[in-house]
PDB file of C-alpha atoms in Angstrom:
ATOM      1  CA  UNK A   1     110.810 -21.012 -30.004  1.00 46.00           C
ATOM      2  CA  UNK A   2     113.571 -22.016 -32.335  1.00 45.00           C
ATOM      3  CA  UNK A   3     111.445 -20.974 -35.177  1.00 49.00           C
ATOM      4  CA  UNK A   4     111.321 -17.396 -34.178  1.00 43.00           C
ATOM      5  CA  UNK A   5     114.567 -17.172 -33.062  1.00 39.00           C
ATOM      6  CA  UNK A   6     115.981 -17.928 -36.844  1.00 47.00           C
ATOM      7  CA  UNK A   7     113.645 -15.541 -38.015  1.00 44.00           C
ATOM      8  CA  UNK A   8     115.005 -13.038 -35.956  1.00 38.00           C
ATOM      9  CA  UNK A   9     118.669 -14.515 -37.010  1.00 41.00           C
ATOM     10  CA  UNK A  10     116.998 -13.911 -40.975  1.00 48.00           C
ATOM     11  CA  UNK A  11     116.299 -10.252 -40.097  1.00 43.00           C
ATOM     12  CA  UNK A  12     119.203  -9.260 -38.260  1.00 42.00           C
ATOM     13  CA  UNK A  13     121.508 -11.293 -41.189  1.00 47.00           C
ATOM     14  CA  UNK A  14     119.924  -8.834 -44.084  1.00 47.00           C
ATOM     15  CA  UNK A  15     120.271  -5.842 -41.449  1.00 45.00           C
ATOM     16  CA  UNK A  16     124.222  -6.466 -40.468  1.00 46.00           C
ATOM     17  CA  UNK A  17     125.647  -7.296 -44.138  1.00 55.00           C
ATOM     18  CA  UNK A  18     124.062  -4.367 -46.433  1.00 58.00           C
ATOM     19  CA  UNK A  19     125.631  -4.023 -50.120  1.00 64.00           C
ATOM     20  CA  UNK A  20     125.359  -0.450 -50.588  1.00 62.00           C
ATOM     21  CA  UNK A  21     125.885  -1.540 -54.309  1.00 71.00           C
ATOM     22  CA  UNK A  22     122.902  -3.384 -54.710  1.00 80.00           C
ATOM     23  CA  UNK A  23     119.120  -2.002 -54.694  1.00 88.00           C
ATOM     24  CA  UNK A  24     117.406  -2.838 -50.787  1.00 89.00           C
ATOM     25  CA  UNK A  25     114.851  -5.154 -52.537  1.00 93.00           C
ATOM     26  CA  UNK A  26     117.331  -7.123 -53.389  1.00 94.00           C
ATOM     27  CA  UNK A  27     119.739  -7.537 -50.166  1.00 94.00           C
ATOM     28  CA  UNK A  28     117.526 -10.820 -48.932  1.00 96.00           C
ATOM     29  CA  UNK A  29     118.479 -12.406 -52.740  1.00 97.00           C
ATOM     30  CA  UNK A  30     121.767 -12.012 -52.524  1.00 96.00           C
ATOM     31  CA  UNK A  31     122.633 -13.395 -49.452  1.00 95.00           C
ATOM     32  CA  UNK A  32     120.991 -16.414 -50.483  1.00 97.00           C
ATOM     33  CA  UNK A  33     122.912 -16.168 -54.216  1.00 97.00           C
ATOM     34  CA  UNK A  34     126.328 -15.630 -51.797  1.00 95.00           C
ATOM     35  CA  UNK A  35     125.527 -18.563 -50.040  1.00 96.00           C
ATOM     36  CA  UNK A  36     125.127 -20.525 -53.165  1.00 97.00           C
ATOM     37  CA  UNK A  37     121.604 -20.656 -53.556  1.00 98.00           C
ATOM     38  CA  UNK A  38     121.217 -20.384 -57.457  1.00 97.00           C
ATOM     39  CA  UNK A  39     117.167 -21.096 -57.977  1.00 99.00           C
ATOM     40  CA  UNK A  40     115.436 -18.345 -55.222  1.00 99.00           C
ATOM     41  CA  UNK A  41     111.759 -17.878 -54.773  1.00 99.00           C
ATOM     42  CA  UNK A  42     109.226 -15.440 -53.508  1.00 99.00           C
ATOM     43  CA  UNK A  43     105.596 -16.308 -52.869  1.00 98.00           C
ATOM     44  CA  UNK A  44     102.766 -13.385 -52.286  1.00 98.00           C
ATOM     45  CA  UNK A  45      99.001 -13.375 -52.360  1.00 98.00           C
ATOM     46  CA  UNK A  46      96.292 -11.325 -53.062  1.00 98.00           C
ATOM     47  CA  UNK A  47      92.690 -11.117 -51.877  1.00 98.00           C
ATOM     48  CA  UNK A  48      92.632 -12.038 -48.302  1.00 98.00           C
ATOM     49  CA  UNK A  49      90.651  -8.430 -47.484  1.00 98.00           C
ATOM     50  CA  UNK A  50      87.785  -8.900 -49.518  1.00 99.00           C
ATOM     51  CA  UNK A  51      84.698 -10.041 -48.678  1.00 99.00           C
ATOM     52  CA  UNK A  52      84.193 -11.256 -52.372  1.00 99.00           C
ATOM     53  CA  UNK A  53      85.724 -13.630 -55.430  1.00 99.00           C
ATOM     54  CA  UNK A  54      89.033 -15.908 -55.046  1.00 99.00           C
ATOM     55  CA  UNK A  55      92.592 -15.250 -53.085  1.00 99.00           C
ATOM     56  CA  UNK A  56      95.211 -15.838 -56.010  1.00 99.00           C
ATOM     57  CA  UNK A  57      98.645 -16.893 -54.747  1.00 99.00           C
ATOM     58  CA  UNK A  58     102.022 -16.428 -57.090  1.00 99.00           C
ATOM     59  CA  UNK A  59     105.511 -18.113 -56.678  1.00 99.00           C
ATOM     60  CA  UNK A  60     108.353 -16.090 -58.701  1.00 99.00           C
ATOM     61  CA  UNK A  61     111.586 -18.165 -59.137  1.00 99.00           C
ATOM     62  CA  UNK A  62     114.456 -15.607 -59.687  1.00 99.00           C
ATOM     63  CA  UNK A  63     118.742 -16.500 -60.613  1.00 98.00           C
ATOM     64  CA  UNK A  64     121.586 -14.360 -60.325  1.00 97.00           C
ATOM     65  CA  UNK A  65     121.428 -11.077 -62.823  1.00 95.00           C
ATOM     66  CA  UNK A  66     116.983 -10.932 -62.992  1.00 96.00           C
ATOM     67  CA  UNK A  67     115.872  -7.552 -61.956  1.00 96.00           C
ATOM     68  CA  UNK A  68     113.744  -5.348 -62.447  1.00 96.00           C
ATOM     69  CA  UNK A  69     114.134  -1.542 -60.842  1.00 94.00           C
ATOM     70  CA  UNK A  70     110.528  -0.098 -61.162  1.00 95.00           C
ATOM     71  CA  UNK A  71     109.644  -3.426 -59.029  1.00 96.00           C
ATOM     72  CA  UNK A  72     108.165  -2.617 -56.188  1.00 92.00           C
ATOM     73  CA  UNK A  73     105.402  -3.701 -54.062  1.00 88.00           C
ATOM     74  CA  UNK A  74     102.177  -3.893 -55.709  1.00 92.00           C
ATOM     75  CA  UNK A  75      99.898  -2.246 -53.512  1.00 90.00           C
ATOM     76  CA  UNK A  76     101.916   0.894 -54.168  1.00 92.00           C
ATOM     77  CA  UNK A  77     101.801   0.798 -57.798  1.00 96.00           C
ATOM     78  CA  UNK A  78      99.187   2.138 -60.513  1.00 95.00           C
ATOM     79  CA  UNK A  79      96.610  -0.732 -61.963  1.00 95.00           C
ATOM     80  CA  UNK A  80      98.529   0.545 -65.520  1.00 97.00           C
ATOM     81  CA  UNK A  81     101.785   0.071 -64.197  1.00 97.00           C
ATOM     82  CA  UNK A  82     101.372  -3.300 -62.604  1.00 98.00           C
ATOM     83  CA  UNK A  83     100.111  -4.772 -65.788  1.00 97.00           C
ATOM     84  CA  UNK A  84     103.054  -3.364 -67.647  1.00 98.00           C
ATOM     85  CA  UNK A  85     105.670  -4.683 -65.260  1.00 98.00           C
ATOM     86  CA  UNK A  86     103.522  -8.134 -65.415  1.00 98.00           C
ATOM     87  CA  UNK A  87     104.521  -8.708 -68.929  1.00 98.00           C
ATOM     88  CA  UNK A  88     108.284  -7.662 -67.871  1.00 98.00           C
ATOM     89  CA  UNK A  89     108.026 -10.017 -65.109  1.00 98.00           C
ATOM     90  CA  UNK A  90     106.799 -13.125 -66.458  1.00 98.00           C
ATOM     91  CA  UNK A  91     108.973 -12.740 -69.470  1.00 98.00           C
ATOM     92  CA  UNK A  92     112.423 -12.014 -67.187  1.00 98.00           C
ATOM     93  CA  UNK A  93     112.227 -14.068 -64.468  1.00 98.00           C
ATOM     94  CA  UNK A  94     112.950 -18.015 -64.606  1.00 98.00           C
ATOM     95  CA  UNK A  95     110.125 -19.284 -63.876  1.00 99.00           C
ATOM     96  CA  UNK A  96     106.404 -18.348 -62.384  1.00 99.00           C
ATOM     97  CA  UNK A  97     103.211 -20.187 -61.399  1.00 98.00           C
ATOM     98  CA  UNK A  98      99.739 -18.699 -59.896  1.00 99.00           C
ATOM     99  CA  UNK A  99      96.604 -20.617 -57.898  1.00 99.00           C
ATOM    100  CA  UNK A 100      93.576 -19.449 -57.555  1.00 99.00           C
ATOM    101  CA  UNK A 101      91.556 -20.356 -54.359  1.00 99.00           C
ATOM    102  CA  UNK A 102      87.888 -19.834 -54.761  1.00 98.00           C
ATOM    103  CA  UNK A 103      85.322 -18.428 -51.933  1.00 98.00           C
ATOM    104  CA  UNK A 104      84.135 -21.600 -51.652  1.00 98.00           C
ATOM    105  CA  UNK A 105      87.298 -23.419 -50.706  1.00 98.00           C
ATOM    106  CA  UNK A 106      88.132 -20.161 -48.229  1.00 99.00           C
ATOM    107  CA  UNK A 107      84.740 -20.735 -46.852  1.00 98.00           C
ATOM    108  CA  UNK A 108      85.770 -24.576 -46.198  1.00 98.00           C
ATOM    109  CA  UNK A 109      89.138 -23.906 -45.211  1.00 98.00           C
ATOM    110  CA  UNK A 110      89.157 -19.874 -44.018  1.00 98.00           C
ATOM    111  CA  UNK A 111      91.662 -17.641 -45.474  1.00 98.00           C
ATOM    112  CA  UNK A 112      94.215 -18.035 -43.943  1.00 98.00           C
ATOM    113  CA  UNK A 113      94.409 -22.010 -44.630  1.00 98.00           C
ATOM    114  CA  UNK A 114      93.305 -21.469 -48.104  1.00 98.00           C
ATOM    115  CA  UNK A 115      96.115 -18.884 -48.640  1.00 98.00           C
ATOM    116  CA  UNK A 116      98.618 -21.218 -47.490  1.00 98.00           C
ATOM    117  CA  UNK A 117      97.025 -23.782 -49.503  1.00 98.00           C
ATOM    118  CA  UNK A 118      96.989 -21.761 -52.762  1.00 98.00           C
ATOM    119  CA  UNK A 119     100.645 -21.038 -52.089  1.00 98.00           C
ATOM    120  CA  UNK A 120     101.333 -24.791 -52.138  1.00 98.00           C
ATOM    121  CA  UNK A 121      99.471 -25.045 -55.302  1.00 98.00           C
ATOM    122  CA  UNK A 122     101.545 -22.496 -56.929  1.00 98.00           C
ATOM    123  CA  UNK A 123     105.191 -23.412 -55.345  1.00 98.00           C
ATOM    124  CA  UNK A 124     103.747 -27.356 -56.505  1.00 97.00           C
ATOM    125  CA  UNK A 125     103.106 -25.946 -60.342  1.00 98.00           C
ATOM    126  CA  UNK A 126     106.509 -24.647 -61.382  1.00 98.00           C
ATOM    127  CA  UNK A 127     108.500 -26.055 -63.680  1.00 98.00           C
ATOM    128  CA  UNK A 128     111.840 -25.354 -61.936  1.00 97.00           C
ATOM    129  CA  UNK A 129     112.376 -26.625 -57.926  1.00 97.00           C
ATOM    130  CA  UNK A 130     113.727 -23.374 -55.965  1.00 98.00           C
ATOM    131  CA  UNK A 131     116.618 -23.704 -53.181  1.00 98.00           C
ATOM    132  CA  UNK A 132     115.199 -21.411 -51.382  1.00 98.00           C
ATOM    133  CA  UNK A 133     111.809 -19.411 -50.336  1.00 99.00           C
ATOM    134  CA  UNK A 134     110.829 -16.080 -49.421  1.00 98.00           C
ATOM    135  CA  UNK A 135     107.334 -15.609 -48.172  1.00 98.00           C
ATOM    136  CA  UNK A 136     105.298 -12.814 -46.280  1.00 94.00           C
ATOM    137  CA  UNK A 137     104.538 -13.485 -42.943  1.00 93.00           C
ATOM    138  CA  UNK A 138     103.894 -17.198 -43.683  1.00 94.00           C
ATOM    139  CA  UNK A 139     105.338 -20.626 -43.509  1.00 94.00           C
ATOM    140  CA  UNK A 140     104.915 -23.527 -45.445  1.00 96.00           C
ATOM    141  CA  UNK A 141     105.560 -27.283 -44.735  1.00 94.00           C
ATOM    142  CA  UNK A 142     106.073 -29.989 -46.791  1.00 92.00           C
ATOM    143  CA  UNK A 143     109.287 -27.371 -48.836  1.00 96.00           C
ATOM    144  CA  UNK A 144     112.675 -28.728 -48.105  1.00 94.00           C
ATOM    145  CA  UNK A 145     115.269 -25.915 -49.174  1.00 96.00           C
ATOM    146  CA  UNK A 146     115.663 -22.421 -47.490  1.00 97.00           C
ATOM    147  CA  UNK A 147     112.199 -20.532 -46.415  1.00 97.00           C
ATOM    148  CA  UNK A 148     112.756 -17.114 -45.167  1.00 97.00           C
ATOM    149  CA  UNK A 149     109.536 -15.473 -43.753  1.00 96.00           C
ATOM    150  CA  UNK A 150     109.374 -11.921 -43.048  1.00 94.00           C
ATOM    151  CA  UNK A 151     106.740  -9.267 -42.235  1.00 94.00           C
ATOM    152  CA  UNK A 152     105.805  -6.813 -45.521  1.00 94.00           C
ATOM    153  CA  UNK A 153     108.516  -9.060 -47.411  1.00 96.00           C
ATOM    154  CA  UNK A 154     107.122  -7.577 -50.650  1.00 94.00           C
ATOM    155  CA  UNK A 155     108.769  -4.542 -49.443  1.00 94.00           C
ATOM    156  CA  UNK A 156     112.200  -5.482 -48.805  1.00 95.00           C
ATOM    157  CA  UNK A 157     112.346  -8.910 -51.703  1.00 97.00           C
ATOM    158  CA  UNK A 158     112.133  -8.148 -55.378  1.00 98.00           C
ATOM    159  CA  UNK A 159     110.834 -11.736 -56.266  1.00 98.00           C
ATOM    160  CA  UNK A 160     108.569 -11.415 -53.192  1.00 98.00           C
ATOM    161  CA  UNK A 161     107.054  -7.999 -55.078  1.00 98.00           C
ATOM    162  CA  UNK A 162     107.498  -9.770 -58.636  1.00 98.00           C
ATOM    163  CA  UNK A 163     104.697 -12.356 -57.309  1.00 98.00           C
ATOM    164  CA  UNK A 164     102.485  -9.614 -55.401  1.00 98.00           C
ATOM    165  CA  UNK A 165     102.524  -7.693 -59.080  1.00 98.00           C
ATOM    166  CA  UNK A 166     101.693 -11.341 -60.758  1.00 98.00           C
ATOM    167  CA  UNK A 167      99.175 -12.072 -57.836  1.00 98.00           C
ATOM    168  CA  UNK A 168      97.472  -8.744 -57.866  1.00 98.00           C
ATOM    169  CA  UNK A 169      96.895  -7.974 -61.610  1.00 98.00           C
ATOM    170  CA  UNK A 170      95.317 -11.854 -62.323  1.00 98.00           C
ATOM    171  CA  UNK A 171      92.895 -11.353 -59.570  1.00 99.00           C
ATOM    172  CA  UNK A 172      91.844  -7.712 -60.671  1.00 98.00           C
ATOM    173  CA  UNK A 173      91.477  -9.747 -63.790  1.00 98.00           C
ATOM    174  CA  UNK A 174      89.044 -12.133 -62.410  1.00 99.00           C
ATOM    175  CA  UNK A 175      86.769  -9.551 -60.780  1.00 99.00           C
ATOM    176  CA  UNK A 176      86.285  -7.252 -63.674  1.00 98.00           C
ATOM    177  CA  UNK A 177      85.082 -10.592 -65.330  1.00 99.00           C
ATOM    178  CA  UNK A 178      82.917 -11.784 -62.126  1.00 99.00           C
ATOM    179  CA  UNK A 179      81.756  -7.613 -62.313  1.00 99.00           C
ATOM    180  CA  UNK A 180      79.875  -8.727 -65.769  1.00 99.00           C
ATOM    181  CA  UNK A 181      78.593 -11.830 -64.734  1.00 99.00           C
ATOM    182  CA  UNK A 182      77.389 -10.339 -61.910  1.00 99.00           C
ATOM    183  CA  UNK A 183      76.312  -7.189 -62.649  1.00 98.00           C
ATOM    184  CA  UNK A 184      75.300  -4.457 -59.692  1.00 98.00           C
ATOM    185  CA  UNK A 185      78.007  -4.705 -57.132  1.00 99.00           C
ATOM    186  CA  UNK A 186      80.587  -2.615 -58.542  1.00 98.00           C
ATOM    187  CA  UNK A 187      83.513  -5.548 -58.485  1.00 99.00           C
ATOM    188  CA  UNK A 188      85.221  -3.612 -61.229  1.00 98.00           C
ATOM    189  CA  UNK A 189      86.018  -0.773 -59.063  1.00 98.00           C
ATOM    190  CA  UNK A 190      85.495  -2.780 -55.540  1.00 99.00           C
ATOM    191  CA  UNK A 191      87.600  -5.730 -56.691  1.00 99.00           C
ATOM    192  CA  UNK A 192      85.514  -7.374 -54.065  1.00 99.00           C
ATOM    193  CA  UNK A 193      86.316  -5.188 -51.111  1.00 99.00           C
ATOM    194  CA  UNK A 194      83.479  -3.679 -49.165  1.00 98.00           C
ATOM    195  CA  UNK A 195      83.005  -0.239 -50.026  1.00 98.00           C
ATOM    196  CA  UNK A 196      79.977   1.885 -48.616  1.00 97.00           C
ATOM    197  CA  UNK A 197      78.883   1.290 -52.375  1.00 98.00           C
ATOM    198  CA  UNK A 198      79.353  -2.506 -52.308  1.00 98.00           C
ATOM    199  CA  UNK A 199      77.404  -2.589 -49.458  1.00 97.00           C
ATOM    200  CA  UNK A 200      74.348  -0.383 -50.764  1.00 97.00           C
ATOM    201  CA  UNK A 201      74.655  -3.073 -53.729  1.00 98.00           C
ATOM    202  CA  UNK A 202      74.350  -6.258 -50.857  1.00 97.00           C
ATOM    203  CA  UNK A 203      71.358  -5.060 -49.158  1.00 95.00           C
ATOM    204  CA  UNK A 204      69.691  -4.474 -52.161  1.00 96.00           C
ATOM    205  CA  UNK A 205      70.678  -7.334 -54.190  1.00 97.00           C
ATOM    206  CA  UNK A 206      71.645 -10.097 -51.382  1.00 96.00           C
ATOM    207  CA  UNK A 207      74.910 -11.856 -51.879  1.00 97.00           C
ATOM    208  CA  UNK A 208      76.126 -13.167 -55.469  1.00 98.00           C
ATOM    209  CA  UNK A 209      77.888 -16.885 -55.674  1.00 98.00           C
ATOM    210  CA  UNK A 210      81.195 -15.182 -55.036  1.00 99.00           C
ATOM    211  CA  UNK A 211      80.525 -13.489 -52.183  1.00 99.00           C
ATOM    212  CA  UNK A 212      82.156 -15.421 -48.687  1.00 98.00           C
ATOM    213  CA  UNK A 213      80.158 -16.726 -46.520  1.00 97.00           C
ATOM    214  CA  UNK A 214      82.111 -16.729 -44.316  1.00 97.00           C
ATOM    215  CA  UNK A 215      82.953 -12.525 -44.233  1.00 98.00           C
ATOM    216  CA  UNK A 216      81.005 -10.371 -42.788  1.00 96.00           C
ATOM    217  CA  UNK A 217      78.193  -9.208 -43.322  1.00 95.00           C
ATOM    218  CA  UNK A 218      77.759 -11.971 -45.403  1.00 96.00           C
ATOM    219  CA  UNK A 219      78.462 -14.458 -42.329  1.00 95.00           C
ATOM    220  CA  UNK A 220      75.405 -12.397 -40.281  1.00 93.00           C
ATOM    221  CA  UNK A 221      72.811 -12.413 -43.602  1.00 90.00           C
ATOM    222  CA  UNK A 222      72.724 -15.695 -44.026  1.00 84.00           C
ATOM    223  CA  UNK A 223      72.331 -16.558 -39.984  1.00 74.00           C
ATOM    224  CA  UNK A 224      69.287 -14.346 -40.253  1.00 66.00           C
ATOM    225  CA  UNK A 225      67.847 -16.258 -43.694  1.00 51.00           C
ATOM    226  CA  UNK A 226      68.685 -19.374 -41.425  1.00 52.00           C
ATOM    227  CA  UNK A 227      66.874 -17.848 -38.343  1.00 42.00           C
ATOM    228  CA  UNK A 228      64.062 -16.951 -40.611  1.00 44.00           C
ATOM    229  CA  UNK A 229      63.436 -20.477 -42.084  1.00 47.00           C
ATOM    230  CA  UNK A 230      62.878 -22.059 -38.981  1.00 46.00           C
ATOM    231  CA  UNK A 231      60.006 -19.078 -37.908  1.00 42.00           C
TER     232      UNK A 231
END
């Protein structure tokens, strides 16, 4: 109960003591930079949709004076503009890390777990230890400064939408490389998710090593291969 109640303290904090000076994205910073937090973080994923290749988690470490206007959350930006604000990004902010979860592991784990998990990876990579921690919608134990968890955070945090944009371009990445090693499913386009296309490709090809097991209809082809076996 406590927990959600200082959520709900987070929320209505950012909503009461608006600087009409400062971009929105960047109200939830600097509260924690007027509170003397100096090192602030914001951790985002990408990949928890599709039914194919890995969920990549980033952590973006941000200081006083790091922005970047035409940030914004990445799911709203061009595939061309994301990779240009990627190079901006990484160069900018103070420091950045990304994990990359495979289907395998999310079939172990499930995706949820395994996006906490690559989240831990990546907050456990950096270089520099952040005060505090701004994630979407998730919490993670084990981090002793701040955490702040919000619901579409990359909409309302700039390093929360730094690490979607980090996130989002390294896994379209990966699946236009899985799209030539495995040829016929469209991952280039698809980046995994299941189209009507993607699924025209599965029942004519079967599922590739990257596809989850796990997902449906992945989950229900290979109950009827094991149904089939034991006929």
């Amino acid at each position: 109960m406590q927990g959600k109640l200082d959520k709900i303290a987070n929320i209505t904090l950012v909503m009461k003591t608006l600087d009409n000076n400062l971009p929105f994205n960047l109200q939830i910073e600097n509260q924690l930079f007027s509170s003397g937090y100096e090192l602030v973080a914001g951790g985002d994923e990408a990949g928890r949709g599709p039914i194919a290749g890995p969920v990549v988690a980033a952590i973006v470490v941000i200081k006083p004076g790091i922005y970047i206007p035409e940030v914004d959350d990445s799911k709203k930006l061009s595939s061309k503009k994301r990779e240009k604000l990627f190079e901006e990004i990484i160069t900018m902010v103070t420091d950045w890390s990304v994990a990359v979860v495979g289907p395998d592991l999310i079939d172990r784990l499930n995706i949820y777990r395994a996006t906490k998990f690559a989240l831990k990876v990546a907050l456990n990579s950096l270089s520099i230890k952040p005060e505090a921690l701004i994630l979407d919608a998730l919490e993670l134990k084990g981090f002793s400064g701040k955490q702040i968890s919000l619901v579409k955070a990359d909409e309302i945090s700039f390093a929360v939408a730094c690490a979607s944009i980090l996130a989002k371009v390294i896994r379209d990445k990966i699946m236009e490389q899985y799209d030539k090693d495995f040829p016929g499913y469209g991952f280039k386009k698809n980046k995994g998710y299941l189209t009507r296309e993607h699924r025209e490709a599965l029942e004519l090809l079967g599922p590739s090593p990257i596809h989850r097991k796990s997902f449906e209809p992945i989950k229900s082809f290979y109950g009827q291969l094991k149904l089939f076996e034991k006929v």
